[in-house]
Tab-separated table of C-alpha atoms and ligand atoms in Angstrom:
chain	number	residue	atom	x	y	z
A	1	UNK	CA	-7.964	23.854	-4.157
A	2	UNK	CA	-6.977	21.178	-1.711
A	3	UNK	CA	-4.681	21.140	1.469
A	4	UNK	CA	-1.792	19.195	2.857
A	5	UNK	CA	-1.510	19.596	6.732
A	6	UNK	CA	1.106	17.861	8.975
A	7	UNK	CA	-0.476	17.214	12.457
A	8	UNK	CA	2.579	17.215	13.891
A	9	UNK	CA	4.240	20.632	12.739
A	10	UNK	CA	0.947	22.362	12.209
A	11	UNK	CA	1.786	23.577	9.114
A	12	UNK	CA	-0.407	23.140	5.923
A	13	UNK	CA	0.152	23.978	2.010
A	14	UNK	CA	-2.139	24.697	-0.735
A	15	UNK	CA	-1.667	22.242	-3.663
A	16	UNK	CA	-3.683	22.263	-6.843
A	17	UNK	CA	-3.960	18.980	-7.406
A	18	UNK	CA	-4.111	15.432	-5.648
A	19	UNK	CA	-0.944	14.116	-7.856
A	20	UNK	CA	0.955	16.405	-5.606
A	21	UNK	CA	0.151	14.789	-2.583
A	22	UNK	CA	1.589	11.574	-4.192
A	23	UNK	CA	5.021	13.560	-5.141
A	24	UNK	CA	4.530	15.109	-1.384
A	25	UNK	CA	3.195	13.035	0.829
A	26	UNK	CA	5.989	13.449	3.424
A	27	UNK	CA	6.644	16.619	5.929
A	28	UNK	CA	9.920	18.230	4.910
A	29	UNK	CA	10.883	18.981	8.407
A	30	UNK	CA	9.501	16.389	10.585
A	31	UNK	CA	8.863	13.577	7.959
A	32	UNK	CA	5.310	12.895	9.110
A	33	UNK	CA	2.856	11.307	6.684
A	34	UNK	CA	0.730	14.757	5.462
A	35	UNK	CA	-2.850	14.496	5.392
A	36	UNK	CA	-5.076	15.661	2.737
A	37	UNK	CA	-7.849	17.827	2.955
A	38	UNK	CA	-10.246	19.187	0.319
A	39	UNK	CA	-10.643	22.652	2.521
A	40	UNK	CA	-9.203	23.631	6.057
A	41	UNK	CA	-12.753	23.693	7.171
A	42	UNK	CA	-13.044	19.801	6.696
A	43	UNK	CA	-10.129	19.326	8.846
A	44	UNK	CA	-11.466	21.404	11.798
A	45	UNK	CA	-14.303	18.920	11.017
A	46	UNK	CA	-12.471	15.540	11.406
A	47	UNK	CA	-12.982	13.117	13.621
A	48	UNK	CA	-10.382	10.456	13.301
A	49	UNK	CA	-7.679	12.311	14.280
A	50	UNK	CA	-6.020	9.064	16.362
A	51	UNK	CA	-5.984	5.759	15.171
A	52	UNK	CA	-7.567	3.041	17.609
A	53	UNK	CA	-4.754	0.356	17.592
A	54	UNK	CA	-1.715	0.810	15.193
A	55	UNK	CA	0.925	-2.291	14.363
A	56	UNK	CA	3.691	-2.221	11.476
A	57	UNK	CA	1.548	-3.492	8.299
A	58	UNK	CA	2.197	-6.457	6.008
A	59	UNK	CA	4.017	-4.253	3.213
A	60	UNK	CA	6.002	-2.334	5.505
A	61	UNK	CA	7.732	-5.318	7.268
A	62	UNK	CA	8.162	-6.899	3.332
A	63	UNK	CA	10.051	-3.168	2.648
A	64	UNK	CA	11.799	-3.440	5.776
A	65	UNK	CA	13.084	-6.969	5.272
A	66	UNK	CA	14.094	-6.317	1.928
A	67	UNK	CA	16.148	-3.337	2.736
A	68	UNK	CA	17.960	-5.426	5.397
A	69	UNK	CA	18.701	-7.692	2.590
A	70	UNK	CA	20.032	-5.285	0.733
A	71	UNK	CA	22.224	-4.040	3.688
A	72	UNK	CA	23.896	-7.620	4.133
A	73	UNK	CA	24.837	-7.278	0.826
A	74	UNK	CA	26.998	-3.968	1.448
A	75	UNK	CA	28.489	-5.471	4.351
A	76	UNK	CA	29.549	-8.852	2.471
A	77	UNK	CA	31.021	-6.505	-0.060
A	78	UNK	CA	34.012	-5.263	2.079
A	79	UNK	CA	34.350	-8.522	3.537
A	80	UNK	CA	35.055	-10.577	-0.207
A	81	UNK	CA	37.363	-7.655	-0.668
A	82	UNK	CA	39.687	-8.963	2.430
A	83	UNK	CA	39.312	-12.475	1.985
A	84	UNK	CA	40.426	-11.725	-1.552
A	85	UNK	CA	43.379	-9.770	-0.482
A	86	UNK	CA	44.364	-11.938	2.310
A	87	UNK	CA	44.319	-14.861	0.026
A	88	UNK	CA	47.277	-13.340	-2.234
A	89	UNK	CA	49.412	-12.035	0.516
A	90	UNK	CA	49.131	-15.792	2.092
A	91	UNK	CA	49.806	-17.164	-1.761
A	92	UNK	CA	52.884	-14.646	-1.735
A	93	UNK	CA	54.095	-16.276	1.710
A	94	UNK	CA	53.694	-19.833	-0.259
A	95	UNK	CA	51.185	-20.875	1.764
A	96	UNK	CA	48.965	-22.913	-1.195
A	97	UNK	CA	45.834	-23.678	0.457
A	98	UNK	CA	45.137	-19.902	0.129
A	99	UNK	CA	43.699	-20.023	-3.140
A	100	UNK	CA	40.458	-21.276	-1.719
A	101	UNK	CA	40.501	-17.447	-0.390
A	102	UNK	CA	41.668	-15.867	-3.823
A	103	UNK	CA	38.949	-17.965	-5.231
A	104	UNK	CA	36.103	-17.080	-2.524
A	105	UNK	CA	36.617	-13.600	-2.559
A	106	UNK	CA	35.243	-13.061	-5.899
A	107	UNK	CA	32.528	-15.268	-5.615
A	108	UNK	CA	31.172	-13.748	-2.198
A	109	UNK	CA	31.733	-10.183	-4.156
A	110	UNK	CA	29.038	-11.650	-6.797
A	111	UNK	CA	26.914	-12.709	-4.654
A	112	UNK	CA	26.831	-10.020	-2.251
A	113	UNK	CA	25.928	-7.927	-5.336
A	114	UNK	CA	23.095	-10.127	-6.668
A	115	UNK	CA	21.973	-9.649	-2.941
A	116	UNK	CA	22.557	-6.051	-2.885
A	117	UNK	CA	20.605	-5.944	-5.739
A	118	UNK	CA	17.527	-7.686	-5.200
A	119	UNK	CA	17.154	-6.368	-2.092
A	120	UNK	CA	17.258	-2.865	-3.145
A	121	UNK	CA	14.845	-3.572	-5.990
A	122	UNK	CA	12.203	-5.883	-3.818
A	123	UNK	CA	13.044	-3.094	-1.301
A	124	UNK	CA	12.031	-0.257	-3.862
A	125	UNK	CA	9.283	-2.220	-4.972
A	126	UNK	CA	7.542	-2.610	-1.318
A	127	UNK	CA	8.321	1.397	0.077
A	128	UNK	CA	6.280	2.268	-2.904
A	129	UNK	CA	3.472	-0.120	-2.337
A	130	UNK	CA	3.541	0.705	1.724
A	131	UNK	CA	4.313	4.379	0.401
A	132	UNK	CA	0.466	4.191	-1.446
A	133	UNK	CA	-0.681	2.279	1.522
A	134	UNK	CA	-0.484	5.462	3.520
A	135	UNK	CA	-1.573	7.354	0.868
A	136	UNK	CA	-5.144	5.974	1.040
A	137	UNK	CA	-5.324	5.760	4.272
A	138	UNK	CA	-4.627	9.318	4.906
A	139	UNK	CA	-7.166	9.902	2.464
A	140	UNK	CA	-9.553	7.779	4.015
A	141	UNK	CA	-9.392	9.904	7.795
A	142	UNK	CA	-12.163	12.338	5.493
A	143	UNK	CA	-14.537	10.065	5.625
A	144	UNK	CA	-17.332	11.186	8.441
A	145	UNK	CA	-18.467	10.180	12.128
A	146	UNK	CA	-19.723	6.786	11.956
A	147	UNK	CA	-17.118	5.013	9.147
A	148	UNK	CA	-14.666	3.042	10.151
A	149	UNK	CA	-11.219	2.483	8.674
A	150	UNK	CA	-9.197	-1.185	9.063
A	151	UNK	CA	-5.700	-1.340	7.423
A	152	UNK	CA	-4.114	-4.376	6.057
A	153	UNK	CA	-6.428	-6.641	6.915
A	154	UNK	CA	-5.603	-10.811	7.095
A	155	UNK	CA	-8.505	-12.902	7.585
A	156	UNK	CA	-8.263	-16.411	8.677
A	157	UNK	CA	-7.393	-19.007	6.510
A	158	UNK	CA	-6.931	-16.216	3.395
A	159	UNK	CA	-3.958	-15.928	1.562
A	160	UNK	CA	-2.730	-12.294	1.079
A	161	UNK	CA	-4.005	-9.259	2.856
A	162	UNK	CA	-6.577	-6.974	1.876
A	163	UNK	CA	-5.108	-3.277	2.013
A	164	UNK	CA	-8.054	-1.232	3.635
A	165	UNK	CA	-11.720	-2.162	4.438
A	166	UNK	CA	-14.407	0.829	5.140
A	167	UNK	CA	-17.317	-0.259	7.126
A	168	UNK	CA	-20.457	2.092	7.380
A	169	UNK	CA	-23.758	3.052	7.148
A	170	UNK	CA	-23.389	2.843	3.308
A	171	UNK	CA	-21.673	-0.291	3.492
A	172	UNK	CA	-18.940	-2.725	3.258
A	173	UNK	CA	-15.872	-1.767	0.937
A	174	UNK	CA	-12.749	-3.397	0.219
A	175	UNK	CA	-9.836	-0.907	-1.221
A	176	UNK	CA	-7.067	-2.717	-3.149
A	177	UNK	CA	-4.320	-0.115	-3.741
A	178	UNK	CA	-2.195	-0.427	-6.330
A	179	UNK	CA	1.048	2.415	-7.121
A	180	UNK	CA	2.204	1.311	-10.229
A	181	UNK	CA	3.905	3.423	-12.589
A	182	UNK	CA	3.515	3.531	-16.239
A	183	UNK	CA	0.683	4.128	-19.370
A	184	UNK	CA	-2.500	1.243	-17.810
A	185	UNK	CA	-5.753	0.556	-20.237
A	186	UNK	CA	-8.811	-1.087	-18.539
A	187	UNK	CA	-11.145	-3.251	-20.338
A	188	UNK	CA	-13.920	-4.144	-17.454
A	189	UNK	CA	-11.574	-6.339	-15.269
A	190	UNK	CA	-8.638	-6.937	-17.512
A	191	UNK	CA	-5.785	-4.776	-17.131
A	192	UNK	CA	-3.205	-3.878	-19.566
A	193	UNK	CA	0.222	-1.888	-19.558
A	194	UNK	CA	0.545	0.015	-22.550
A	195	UNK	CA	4.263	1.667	-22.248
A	196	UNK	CA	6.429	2.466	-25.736
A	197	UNK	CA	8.433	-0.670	-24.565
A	198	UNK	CA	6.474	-2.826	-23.396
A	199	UNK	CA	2.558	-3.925	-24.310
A	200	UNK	CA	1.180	-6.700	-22.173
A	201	UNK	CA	-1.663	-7.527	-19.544
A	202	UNK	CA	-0.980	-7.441	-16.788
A	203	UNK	CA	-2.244	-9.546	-13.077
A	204	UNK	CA	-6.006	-7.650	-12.797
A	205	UNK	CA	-6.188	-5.456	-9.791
A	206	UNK	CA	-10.073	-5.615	-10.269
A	207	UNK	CA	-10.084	-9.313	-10.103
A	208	UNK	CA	-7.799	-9.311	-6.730
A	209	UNK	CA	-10.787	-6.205	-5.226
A	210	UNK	CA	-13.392	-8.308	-5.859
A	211	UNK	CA	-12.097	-11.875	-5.054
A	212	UNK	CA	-11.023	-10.114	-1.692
A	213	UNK	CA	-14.761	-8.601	-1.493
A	214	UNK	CA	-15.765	-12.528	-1.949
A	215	UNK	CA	-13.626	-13.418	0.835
A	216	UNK	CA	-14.644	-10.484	3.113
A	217	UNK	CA	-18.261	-11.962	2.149
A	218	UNK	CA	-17.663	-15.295	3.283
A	219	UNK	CA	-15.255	-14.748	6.238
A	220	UNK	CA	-18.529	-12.530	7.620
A	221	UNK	CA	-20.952	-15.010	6.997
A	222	UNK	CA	-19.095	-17.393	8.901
A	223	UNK	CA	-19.411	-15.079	11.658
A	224	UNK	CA	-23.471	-14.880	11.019
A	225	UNK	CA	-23.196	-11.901	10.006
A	226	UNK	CA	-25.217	-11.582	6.366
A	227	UNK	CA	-24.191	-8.665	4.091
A	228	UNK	CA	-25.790	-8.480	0.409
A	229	UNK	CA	-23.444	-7.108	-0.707
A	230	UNK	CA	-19.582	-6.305	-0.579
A	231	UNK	CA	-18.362	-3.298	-2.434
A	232	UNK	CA	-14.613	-3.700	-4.694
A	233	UNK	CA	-12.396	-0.381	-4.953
A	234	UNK	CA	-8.902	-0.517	-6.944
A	235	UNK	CA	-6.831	2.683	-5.574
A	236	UNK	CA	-4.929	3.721	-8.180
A	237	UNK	CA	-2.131	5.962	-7.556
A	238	UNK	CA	-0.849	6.901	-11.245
A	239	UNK	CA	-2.885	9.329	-13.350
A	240	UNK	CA	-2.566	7.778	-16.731
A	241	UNK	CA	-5.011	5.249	-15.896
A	242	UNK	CA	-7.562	4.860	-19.084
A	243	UNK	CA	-10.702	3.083	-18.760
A	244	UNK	CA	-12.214	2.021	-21.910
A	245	UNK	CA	-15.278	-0.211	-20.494
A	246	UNK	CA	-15.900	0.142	-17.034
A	247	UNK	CA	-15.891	-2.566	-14.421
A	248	UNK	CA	-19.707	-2.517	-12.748
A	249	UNK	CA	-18.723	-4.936	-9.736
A	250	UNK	CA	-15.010	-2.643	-9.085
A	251	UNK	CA	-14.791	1.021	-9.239
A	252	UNK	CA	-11.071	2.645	-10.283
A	253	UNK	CA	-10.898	5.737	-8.053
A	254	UNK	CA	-8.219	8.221	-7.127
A	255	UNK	CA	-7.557	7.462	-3.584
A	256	UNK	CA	-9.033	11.261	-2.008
A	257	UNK	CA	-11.958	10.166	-4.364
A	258	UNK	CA	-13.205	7.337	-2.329
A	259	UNK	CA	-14.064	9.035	0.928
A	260	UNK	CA	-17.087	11.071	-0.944
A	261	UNK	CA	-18.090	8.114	-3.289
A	262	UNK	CA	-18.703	6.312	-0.073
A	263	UNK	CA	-20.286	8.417	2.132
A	264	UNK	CA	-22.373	9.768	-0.635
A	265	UNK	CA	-23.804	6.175	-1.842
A	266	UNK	CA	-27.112	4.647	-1.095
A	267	UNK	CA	-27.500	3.768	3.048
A	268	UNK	CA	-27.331	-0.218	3.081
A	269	UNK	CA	-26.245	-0.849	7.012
A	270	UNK	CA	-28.048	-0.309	10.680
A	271	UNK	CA	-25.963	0.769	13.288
A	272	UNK	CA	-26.279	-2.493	15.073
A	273	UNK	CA	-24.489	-4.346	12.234
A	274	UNK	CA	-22.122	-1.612	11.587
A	275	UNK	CA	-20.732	-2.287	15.307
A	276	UNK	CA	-20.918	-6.684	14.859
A	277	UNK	CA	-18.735	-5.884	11.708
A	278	UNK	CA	-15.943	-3.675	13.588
A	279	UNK	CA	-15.730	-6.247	16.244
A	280	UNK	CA	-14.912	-8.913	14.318
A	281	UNK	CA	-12.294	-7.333	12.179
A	282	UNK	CA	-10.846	-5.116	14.687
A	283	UNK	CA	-8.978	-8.602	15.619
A	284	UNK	CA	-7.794	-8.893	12.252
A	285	UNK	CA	-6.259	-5.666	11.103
A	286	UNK	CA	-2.854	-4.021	11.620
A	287	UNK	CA	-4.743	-0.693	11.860
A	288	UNK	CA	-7.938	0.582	13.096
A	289	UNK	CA	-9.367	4.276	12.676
B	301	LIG	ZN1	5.950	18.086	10.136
């Protein structure tokens, strides 16, 4: 039996199983990301109860941007409808040059609904990405005294962001989250959606995990700092997620999963290079716990 607590209302609720806290992940009342908890004694236990630094992440500006998009669109919408109007009524007066309005209403109308459109579904798209985001994170405040938690991370000179990175005595992970819906088969790294409609494989979360564990790897060694090793995670947030042949560089976890797999692994780090590692990508993440 696990627990969802907001901080902020100090209220919690018994759910039964982690899917729920995908479904509720949200305070009715205040609208404060919940946190999960596997018992209400672990949470009098936690210790990252603030985060260190916080700035808006990559995803959530992409969301944000889209919906503005997507707004623009709704106000254009209105607006073809008068130029449209007021096109006629001048035609009516005989004034002919108005048909470049009659004309440019409809057209602004069809765009403004292609924009409308897009926006909403790039828009849709990113929430539930920055929506899964949060998820792990949340999920990730469980880990113990000692771990530290960087969100969105952007390294120098790489190209996307890498969504979480766990630094510890057990190690270095990188967590790739991924909230995609639909029927997924895994076949060690290659990925493939399996839906009534639609059969096809699909860009490999386990390949972008461990290509961002490469570059984690490098981007540390260039700060002489020498790992042996650094660990891929794929956060998945759908439960019909079958692995046929598992993956033995990239683990597929359910994000309140991870915390125990990594505090419970095989100690790798001192404290000394625990602490080198969080100052050099404190600089680099949106998000520090
Ligand atoms: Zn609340």
């Amino acid at each position: 039996m696990a627990y969802l607590i907001c901080e902020n209302c100090n209220h919690y609720w018994q759910i039964n199983s982690e899917e729920e806290f995908w479904v509720f992940y949200m305070c009715d009342e205040c609208g404060s990301l919940l946190l999960y908890v596997n018992s209400l004694n672990e949470y009098r236990n936690l210790t990252k109860s603030v985060p260190e630094s916080f700035k808006r992440t990559h995803t959530q500006k992409k969301a944000e941007r889209y919906w503005r998009l997507s707004g623009m669109g709704h106000w254009a919408l209105p607006l073809a409808a008068i130029t449209f109007a007021s096109g006629i009524l001048l035609l009516i007066t005989g004034l002919k040059w108005a048909i470049i309005l009659v004309l440019a209403g409809p057209t602004i109308m069809l765009l403004s609904l292609a924009i409308m459109r897009t926006g909403e579904m790039r828009g849709m798209g990113w929430t539930k990405g920055y929506v899964g985001e949060l998820i792990v994170a949340s999920c990730l405040r469980r880990l113990p005294q000692g771990y530290h938690i960087f969100n969105d991370v952007h390294l120098p000179g790489a190209h996307g962001n890498i969504d979480h990175v766990v630094v510890g005595p057990t190690g270095v992970y990188v967590i790739e989250t991924k909230s995609y819906s639909g029927n997924y088969i895994v076949r060690g790294d290659r990925w493939f959606l399996d839906d009534d409609l639609r059969k096809e494989e699909i860009r490999s979360p386990s390949i972008q995990s461990k290509r961002n564990a490469a570059i984690l790897k490098e981007f540390l060694e260039s700060e002489d700092i020498y790992v042996s090793w650094v660990n891929a995670i794929v956060a998945f947030i759908n439960s019909s997620c079958t692995i046929i042949e598992d993956d033995e560089y990239c683990l597929i976890m359910k994000p309140c999963q991870i915390p125990d797999h990594i505090s419970r692994s095989r100690l790798m780090l001192g404290e000394g290079k625990v602490n080198s590692i969080v100052e050099v990508l404190r600089k680099h993440s949106s998000e520090v716990w």
